[in-house]
Each structure stands twice: as C-alpha cells, then as structure tokens.
mmCIF file of C-alpha atoms and ligand atoms in Angstrom:
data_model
loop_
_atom_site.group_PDB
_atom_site.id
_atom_site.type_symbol
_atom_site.label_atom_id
_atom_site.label_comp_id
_atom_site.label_asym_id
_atom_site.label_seq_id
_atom_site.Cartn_x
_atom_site.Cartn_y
_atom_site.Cartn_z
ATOM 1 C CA UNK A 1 0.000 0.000 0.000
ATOM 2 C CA UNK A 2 1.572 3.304 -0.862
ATOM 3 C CA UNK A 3 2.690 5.086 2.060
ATOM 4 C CA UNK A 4 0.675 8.259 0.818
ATOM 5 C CA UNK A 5 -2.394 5.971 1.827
ATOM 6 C CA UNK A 6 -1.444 6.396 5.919
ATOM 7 C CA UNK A 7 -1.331 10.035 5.451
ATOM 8 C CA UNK A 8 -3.232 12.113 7.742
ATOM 9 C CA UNK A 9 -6.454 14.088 5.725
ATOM 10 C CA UNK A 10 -5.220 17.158 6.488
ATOM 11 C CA UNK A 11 -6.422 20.115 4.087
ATOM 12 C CA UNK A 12 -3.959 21.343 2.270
ATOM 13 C CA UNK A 13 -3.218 24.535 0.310
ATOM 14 C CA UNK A 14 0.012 25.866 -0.651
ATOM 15 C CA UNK A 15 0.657 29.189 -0.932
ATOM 16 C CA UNK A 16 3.923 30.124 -3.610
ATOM 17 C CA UNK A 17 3.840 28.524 -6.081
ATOM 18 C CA UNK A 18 4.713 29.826 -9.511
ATOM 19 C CA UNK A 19 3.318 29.967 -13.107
ATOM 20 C CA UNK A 20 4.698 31.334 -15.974
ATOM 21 C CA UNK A 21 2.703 31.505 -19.933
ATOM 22 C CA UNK A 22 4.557 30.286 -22.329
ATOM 23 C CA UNK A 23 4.747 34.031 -23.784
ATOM 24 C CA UNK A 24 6.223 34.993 -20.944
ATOM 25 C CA UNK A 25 8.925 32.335 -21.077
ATOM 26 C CA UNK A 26 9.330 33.145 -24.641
ATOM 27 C CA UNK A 27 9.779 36.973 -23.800
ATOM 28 C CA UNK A 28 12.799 35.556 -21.040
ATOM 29 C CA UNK A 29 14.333 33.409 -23.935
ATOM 30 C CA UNK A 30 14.364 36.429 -26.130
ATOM 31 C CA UNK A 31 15.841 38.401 -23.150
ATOM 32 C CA UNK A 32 18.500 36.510 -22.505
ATOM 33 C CA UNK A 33 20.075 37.357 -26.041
ATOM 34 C CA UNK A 34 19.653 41.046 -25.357
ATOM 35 C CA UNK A 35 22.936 40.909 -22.737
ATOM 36 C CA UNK A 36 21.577 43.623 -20.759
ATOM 37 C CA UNK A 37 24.603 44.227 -18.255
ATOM 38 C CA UNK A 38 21.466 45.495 -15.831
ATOM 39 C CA UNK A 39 19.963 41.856 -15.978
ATOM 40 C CA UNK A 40 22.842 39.557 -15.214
ATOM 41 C CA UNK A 41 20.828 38.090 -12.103
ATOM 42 C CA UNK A 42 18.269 37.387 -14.337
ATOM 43 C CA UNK A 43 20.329 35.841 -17.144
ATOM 44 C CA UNK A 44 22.251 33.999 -14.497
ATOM 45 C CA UNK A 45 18.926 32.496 -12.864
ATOM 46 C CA UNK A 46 16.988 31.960 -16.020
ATOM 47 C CA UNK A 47 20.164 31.283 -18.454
ATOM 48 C CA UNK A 48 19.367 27.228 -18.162
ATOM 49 C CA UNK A 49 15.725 27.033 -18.851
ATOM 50 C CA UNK A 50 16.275 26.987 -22.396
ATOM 51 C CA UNK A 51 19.139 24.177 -22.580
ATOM 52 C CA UNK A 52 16.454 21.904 -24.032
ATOM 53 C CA UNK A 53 18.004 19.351 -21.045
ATOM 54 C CA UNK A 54 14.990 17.075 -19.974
ATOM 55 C CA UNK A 55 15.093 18.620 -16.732
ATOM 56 C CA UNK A 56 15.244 21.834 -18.002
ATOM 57 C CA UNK A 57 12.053 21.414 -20.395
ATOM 58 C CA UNK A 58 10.030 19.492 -17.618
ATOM 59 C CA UNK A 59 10.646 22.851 -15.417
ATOM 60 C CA UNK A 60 9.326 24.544 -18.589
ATOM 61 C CA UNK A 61 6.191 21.926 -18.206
ATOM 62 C CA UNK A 62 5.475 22.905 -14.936
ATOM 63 C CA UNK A 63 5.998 26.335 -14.964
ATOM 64 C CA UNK A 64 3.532 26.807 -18.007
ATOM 65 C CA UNK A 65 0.533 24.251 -17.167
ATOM 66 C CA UNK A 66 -2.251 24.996 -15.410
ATOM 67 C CA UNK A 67 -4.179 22.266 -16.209
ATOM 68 C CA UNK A 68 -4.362 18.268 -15.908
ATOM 69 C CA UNK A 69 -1.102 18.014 -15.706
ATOM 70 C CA UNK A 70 -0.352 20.624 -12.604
ATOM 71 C CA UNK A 71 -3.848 19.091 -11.006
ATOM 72 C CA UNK A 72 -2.027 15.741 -11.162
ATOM 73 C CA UNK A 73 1.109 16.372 -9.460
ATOM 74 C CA UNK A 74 -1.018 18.368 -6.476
ATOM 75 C CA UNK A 75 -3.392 15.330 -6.643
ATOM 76 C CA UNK A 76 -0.354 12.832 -5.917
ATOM 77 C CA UNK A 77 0.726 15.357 -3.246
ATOM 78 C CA UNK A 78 -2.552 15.779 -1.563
ATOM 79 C CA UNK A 79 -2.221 19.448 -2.396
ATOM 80 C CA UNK A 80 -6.268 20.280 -2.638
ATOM 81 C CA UNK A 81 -5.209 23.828 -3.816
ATOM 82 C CA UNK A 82 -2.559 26.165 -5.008
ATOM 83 C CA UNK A 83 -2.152 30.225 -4.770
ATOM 84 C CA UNK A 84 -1.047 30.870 -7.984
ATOM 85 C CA UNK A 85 1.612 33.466 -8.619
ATOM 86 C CA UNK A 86 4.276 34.981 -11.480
ATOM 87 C CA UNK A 87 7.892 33.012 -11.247
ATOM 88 C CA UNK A 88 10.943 34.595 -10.355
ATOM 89 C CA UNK A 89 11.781 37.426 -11.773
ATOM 90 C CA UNK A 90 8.658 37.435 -13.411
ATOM 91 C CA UNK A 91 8.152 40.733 -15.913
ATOM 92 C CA UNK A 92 10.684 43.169 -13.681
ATOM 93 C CA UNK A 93 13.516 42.410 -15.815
ATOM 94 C CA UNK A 94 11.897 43.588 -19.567
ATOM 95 C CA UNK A 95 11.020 47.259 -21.144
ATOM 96 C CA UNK A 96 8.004 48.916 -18.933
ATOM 97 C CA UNK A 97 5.724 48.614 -22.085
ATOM 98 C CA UNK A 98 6.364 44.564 -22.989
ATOM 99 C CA UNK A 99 6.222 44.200 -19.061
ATOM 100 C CA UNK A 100 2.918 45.920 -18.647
ATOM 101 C CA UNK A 101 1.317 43.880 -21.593
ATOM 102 C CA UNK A 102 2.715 40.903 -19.905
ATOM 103 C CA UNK A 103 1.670 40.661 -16.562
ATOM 104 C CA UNK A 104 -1.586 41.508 -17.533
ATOM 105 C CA UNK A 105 -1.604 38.153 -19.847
ATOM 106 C CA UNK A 106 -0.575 36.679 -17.192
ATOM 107 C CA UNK A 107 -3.312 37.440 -14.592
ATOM 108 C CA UNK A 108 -5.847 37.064 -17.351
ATOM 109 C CA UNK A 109 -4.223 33.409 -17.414
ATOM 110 C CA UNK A 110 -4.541 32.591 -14.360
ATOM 111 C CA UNK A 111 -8.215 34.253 -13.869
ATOM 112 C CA UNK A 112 -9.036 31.842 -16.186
ATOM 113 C CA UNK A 113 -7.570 28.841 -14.331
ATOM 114 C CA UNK A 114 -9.347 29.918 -11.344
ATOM 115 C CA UNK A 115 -12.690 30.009 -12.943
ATOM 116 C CA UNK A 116 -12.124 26.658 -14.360
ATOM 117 C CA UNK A 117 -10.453 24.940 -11.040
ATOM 118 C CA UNK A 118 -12.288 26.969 -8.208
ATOM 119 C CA UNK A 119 -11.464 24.508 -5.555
ATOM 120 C CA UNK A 120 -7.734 24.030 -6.891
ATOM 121 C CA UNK A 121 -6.719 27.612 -7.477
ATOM 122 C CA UNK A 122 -6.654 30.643 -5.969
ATOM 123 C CA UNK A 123 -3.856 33.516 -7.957
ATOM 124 C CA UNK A 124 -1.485 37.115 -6.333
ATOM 125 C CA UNK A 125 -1.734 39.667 -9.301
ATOM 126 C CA UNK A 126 1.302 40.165 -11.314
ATOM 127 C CA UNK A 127 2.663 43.708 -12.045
ATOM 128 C CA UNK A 128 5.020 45.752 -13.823
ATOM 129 C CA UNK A 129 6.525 47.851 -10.717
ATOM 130 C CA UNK A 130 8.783 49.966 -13.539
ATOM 131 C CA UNK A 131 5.556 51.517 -14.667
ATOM 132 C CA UNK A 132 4.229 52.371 -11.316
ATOM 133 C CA UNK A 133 1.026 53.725 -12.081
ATOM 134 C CA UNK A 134 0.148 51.424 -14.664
ATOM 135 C CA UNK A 135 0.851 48.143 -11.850
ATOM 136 C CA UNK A 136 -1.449 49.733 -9.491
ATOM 137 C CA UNK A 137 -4.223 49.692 -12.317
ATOM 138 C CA UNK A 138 -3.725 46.584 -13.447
ATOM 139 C CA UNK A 139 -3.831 45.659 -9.160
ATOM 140 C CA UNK A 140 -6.670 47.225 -8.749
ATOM 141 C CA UNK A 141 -7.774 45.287 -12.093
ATOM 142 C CA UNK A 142 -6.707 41.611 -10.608
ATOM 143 C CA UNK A 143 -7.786 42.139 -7.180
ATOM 144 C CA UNK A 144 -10.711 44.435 -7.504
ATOM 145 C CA UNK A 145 -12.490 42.679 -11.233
ATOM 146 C CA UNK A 146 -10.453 39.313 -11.205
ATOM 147 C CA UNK A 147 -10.811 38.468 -8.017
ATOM 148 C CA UNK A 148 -7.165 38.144 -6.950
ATOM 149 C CA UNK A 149 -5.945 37.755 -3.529
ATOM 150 C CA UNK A 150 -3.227 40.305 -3.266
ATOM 151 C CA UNK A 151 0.161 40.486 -5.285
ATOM 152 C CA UNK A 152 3.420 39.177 -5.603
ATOM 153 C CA UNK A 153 6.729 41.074 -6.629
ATOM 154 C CA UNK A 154 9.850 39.521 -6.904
ATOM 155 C CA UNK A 155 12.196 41.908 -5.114
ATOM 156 C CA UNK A 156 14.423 44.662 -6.720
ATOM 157 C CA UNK A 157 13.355 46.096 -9.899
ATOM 158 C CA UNK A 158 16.372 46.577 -12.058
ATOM 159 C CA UNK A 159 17.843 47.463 -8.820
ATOM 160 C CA UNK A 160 14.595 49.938 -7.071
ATOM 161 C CA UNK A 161 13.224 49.002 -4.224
ATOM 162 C CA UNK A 162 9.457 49.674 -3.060
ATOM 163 C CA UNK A 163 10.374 52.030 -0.101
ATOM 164 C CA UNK A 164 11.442 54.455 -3.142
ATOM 165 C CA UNK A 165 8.448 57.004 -3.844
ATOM 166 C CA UNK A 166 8.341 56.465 -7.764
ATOM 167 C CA UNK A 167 6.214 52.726 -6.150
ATOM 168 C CA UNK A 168 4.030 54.635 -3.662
ATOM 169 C CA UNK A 169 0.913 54.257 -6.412
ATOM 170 C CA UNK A 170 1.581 49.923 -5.258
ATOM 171 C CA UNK A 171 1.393 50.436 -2.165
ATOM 172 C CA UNK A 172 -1.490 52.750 -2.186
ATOM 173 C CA UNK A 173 -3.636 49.810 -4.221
ATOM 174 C CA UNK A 174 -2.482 47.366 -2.094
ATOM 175 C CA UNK A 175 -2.917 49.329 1.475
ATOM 176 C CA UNK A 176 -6.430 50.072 0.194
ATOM 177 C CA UNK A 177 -8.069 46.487 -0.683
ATOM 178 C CA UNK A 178 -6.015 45.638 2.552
ATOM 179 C CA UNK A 179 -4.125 42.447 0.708
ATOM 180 C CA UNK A 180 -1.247 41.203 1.335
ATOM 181 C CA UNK A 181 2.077 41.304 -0.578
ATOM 182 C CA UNK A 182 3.936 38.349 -1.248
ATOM 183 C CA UNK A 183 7.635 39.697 -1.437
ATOM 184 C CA UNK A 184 9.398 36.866 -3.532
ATOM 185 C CA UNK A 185 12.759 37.033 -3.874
ATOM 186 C CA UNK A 186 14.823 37.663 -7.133
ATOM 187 C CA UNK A 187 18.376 37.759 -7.743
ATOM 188 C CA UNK A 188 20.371 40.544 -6.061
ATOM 189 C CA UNK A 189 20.476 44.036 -7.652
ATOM 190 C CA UNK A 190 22.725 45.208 -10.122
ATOM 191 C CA UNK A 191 24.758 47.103 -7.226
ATOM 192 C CA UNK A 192 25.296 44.034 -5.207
ATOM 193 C CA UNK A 193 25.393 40.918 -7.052
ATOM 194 C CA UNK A 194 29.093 40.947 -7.847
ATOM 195 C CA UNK A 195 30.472 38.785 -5.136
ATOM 196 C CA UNK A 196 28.043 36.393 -5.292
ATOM 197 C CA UNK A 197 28.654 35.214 -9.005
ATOM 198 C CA UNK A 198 32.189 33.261 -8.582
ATOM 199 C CA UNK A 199 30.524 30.706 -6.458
ATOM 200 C CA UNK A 200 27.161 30.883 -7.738
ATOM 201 C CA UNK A 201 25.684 32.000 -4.710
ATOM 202 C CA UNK A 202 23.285 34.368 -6.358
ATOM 203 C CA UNK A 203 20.404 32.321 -6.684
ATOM 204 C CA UNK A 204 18.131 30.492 -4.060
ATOM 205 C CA UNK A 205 21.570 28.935 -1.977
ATOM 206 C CA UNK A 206 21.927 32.476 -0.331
ATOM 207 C CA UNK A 207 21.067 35.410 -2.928
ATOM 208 C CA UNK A 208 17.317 35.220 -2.648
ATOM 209 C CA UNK A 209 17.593 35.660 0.986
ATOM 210 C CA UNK A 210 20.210 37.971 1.353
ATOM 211 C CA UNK A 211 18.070 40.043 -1.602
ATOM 212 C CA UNK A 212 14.664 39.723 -0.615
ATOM 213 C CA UNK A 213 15.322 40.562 4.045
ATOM 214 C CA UNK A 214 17.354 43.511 2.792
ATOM 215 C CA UNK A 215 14.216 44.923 0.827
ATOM 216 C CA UNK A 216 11.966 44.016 3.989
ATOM 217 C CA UNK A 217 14.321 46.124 6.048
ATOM 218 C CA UNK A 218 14.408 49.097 4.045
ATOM 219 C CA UNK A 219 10.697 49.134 3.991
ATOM 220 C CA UNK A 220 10.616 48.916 7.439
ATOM 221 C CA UNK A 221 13.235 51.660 8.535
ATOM 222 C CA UNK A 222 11.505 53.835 5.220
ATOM 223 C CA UNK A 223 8.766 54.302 7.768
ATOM 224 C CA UNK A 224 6.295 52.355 4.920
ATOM 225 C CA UNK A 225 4.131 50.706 7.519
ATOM 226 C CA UNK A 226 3.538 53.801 9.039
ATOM 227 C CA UNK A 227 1.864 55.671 5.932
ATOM 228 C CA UNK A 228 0.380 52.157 5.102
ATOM 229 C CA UNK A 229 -0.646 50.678 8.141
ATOM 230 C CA UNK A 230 -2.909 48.133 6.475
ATOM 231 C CA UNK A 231 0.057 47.032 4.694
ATOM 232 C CA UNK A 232 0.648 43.062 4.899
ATOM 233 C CA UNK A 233 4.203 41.199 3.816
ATOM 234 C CA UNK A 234 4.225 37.936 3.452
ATOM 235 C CA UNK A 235 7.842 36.754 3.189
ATOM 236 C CA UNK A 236 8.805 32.784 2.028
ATOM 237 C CA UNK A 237 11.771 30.601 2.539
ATOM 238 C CA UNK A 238 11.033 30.610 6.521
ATOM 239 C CA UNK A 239 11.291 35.053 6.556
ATOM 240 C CA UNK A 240 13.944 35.072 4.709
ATOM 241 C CA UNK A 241 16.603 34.162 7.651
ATOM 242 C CA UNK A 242 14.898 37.683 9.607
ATOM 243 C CA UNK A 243 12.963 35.625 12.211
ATOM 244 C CA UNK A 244 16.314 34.476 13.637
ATOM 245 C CA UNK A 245 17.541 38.247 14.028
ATOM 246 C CA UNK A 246 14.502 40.104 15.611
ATOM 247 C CA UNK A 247 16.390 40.852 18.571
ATOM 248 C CA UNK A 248 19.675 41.381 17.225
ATOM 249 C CA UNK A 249 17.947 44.213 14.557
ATOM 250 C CA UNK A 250 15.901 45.164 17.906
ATOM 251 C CA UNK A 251 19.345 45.662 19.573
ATOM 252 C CA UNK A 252 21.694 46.806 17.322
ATOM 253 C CA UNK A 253 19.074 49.317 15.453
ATOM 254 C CA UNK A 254 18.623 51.099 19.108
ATOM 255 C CA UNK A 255 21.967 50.910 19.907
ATOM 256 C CA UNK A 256 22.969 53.195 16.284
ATOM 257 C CA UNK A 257 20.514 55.646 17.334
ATOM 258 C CA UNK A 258 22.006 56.719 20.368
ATOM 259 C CA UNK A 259 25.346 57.125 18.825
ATOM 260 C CA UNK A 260 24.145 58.620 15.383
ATOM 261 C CA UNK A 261 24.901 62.255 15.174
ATOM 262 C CA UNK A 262 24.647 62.746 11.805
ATOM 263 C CA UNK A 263 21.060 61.665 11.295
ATOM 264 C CA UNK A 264 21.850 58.484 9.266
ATOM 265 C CA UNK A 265 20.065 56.206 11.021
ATOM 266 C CA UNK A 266 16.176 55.855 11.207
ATOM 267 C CA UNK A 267 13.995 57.180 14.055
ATOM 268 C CA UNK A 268 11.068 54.722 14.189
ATOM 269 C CA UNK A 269 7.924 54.853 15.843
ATOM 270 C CA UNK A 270 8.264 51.315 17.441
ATOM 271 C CA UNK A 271 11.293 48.518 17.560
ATOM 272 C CA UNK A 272 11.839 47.244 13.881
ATOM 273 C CA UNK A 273 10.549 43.641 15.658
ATOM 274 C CA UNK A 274 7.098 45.314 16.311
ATOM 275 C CA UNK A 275 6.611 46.145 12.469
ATOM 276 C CA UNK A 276 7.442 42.413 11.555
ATOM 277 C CA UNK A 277 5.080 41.454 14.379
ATOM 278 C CA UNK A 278 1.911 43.212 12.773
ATOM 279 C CA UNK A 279 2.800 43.732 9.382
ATOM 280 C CA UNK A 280 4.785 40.352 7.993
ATOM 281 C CA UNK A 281 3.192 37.070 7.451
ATOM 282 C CA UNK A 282 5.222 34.113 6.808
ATOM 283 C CA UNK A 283 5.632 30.553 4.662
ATOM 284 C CA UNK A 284 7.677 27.437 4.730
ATOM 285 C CA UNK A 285 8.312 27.550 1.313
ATOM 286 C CA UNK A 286 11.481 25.499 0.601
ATOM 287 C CA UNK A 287 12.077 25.084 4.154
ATOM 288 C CA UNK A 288 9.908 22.137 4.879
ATOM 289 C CA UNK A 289 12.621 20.736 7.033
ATOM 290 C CA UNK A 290 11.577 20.031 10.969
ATOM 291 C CA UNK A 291 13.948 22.754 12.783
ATOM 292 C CA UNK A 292 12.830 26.088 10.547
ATOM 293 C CA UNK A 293 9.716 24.901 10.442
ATOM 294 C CA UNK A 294 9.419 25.114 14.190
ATOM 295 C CA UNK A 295 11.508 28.093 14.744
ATOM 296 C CA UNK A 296 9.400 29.831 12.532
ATOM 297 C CA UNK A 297 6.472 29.175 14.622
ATOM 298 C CA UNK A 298 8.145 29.339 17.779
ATOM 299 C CA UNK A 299 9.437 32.675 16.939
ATOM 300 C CA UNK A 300 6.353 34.584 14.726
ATOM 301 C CA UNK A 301 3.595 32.393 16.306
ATOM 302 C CA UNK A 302 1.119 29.758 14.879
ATOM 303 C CA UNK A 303 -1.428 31.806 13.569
ATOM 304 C CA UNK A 304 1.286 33.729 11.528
ATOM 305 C CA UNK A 305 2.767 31.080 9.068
ATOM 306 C CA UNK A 306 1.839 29.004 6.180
ATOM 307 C CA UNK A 307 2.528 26.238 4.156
ATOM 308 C CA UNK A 308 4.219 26.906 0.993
ATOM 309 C CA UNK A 309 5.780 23.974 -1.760
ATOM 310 C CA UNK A 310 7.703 26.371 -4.018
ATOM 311 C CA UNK A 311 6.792 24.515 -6.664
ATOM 312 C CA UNK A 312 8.091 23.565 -9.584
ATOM 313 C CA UNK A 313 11.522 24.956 -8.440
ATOM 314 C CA UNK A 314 10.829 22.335 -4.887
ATOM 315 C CA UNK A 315 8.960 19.606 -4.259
ATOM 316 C CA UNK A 316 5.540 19.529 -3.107
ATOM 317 C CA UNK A 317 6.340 15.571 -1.649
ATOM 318 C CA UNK A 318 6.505 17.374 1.790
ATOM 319 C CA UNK A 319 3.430 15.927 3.573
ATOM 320 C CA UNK A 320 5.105 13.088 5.844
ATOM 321 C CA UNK A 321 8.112 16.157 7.176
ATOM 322 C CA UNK A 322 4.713 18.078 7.668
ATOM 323 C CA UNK A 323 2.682 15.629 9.442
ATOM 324 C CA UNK A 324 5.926 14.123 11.293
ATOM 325 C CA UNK A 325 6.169 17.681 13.009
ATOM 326 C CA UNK A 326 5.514 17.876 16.924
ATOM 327 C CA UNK A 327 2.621 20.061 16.735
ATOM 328 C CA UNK A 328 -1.126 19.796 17.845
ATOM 329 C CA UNK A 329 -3.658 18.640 14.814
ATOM 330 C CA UNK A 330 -5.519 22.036 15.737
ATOM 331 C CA UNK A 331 -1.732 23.977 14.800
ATOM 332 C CA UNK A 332 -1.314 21.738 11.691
ATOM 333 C CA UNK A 333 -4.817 22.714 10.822
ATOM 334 C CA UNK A 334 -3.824 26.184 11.059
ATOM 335 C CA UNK A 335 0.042 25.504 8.892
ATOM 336 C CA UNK A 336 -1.579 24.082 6.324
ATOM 337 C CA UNK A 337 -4.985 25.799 5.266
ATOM 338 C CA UNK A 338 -6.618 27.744 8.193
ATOM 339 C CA UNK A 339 -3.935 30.565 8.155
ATOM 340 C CA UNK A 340 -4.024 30.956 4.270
ATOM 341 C CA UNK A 341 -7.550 31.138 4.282
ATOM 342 C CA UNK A 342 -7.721 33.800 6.935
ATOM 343 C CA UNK A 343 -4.509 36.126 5.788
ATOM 344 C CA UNK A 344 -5.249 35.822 2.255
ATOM 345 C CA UNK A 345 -9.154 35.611 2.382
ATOM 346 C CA UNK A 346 -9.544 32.677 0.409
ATOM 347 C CA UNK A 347 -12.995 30.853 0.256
HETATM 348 CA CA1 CA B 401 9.342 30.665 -5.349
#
C-alpha cells in the first residue's frame, strides 16, 4: 500500500507557487540574447531554462501548465489547492511597455484557471513595478475585477526598491483592498550581485535571501508601515533568515541611534521587531525541514505562518516532514490551510 495511503487528511493549500505563460517564457528566452549588463541576475537564474536538457524542459512543463497536468502532481501530493503566482523574476527584468502587456496576460491566465479549477486555485496579481502607475491599475484590475488575492513582486526592480516614492501608487492599491504582498525574492540588484557570481551564490543557496530581508528592512526603517498601516508582507523561505535576528535588529538598530549624530540612522515609531510582528506574514516555502519549520512558529507564532511547496523549483512531496512535526492537529490545521484562508481571504 503506498505510504501516501497512511497520510493524515489534512487540508492542504500551498501558498507560492509559480506559473509562468509560455509568452512569458518566450519573452525571457528572447531576453537573454539582449545581454543587458542590468539583468545579469536574471540571465544567471533563467540562463538554463532553455538548454532543451529534460530537466530543463520538464521545469518549462510545470511552470507553463495549469491544467491536468499541474492538477495531477497536487493530486499525488494531496495538495487540494494552489495560490497561484508569477515566477521569479517574473516581468521586472523587460522594457516597462512589454512588461505591462505581460503581466496583464498573465493574470488574465490565471483568472481563467481559477474560474475553471475553483477549488484548486486561488492567484497574487502580477505587475510591472517599472511603470508604477500602470501596476497599481492593473492591481486594482486583478484584485478588484479578477478576483485576486493580493500580489506578488519579486524583489528589486532593475535594482529599485518599493520604499522608493516612484512605487508609492503599489502600495497605495495594495494598502487600500487591505491584501497582502507576497515579497518573492529575485536575484540581487545590479549594485550588489558581484560577489556572489564566482561561487554561484546568487540564486536560491543564499542570494534570494540575502536580496529579498534587505528589501523588507528598508521598507521597514523607510517608515512604509507607518503611511500604510494596512500594509501586509508575506515573506517565504522561513522570513527570509529575519525571524532568527529580531532581537539582534531590535538591539543593534537602538543601539545606532544613540550614537548617530549625523542623522543616518532611522527614528522609528516602534522597535523594527514590532513592524514584523503586525505587518509580515510568513511561509515554509522550501524550508519544509523540521527545525525552521518550528523556529518559525516558535518565533512569529502559529497563527502567523503558512505552508508553501515552491513549486516547480521544490517539491511539493513534503506531507510526511509536515505531518511528522511535533505540533497539535488544531496547529497543523492552522500551517496548512486555516492561516491561508484567513490572511489571504480565500474561500
Ligand atoms: Ca518561489
């Protein structure tokens, strides 16, 4: 008897997991000839999709299906339903006006696969953040007429971050509906990605992390959550490595303020901590191992993170790490499903 059979029936929904149309991977492949000195994260990240290895093209499967064949690998998972969203780096590494077109194709997409596959799907809007004002109609497009459940952005865009006024129109959208957004990582920026290449660090063995905490910080000490207090972050990968530093950052933020003469360092309102505490939300995407797992909810609390798969890039055969974890049912209730369906207001 497969061992899937002694499973416990658990509800399960997974909350990053990434889709791409094939004219979006067809823009990337085009993209990748252009040499764009700005994009060598992305060319160094997506360089290998198009190898036409067997690994490489099953990736491309994945990535592009949302049909039978995506409903088949959650159904030998026992993954009853995915929150769609754009891969990695999505359309934040192309011209504003290709990007634009783009990510609306690609909510229109996924709309569709949600209307098909109610039960199975749920999507986070895509957006161009280099046209600012045009991604905060298309949000208000996804969320408000398609029925999306917030957004996703993959860090940096060609090396801007969202604390930088040019993205306040974002933010606005987003503080309004009161969604969250799901801060994905992406390669670092063009002004830091340097060391990282000789070892190949850039990607999801450090990069990502180092890349996406960094951009949580700065909109922290920018002071965003205090001109969008109904602003929710959801960060993946376990936060990123943050929820092992709250009191260090805490600590070491305080201590720069009493020395700072020279007004370099921010004056907050409360203890960077207390901003992650109310304003972040967090998933075990591709840390489904026991000890982050539990940190995680040790440190940011069981109501406050969910279960991710990261899939294609990871596998979704997590369920017996999951259900091997020393929690209450009523807390693996909450890891798996409950918390998604409150935090992102799924039905
Ligand atoms: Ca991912």
């Amino acid at each position: 008897m497969p061992t899937t059979c002694n499973a416990k029936q658990f509800d399960r929904i997974c909350v990053e997991e990434a889709y791409a149309p094939p004219e979006l991977l067809e823009a990337c492949r085009r993209a990748l000839e252009q040499n764009d000195p700005m994009e060598l994260g992305f060319r160094r990240l997506t360089g290998g999709y198009f190898n036409g290895s067997a690994g490489s093209n099953l990736l491309l499967r994945r990535l592009s299906d949302l049909g039978d064949f995506r409903l088949s690998e959650m159904d030998a998972h026992g993954i009853r339903k995915q929150l769609l969203s754009i891969t990695s780096p999505g359309v934040q590494h192309l011209p504003a006006s290709e990007a634009v077109a783009l990510a609306q194709l690609t909510n229109d997409r996924m709309a569709e696969a949600v209307r098909q596959h109610r039960d199975r799907f749920d999507a986070l809007a895509a957006c161009a953040p280099q046209a600012p004002d045009a991604a905060a109609r298309e949000l208000e497009r996804a969320i408000g007429q398609l029925g999306f459940k917030g957004a996703l952005i993959n860090s940096h865009t060609r090396g801007e971050y969202l604390d930088e006024p040019k993205f306040a129109p974002i933010l606005e959208v987003l503080n309004q509906w009161r969604v969250p957004l799901y801060l994905h990582p992406n390669t670092p920026s063009p002004q830091m990605i340097q060391p990282y290449l000789p070892h190949a660090l850039e990607t999801a063995t450090w990069g990502f992390a180092a890349e996406t905490s960094l951009h949580a910080l700065r909109l922290i000490m920018a002071g965003v959550f205090d001109r969008y207090p109904h602003l929710v972050i959801v960060l993946g990968h376990a936060g990123e490595g943050l929820p092992l530093c709250l009191e260090r950052i805490d600590d070491r933020h305080a201590f720069f303020v009493s020395v700072d003469d020279r007004g370099l360092v921010p004056r907050l309102s409360r203890a960077p901590s207390e901003y992650i505490h109310e304003h972040f939300r967090f998933t075990t995407s591709g840390q489904n191992f026991t000890r982050p797992v539990m940190f995680l909810l040790q440190a940011l609390g069981s109501d406050n993170v969910m279960y991710a798969a990261d899939y294609p890039y990871e596998s979704m055969a997590t369920r017996q790490t999951i259900d091997a974890l020393p929690l209450a049912d009523s807390d693996k209730r909450k890891l798996l499903a409950e918390n998604a369906q409150r935090i992102f207001k799924l039905e």
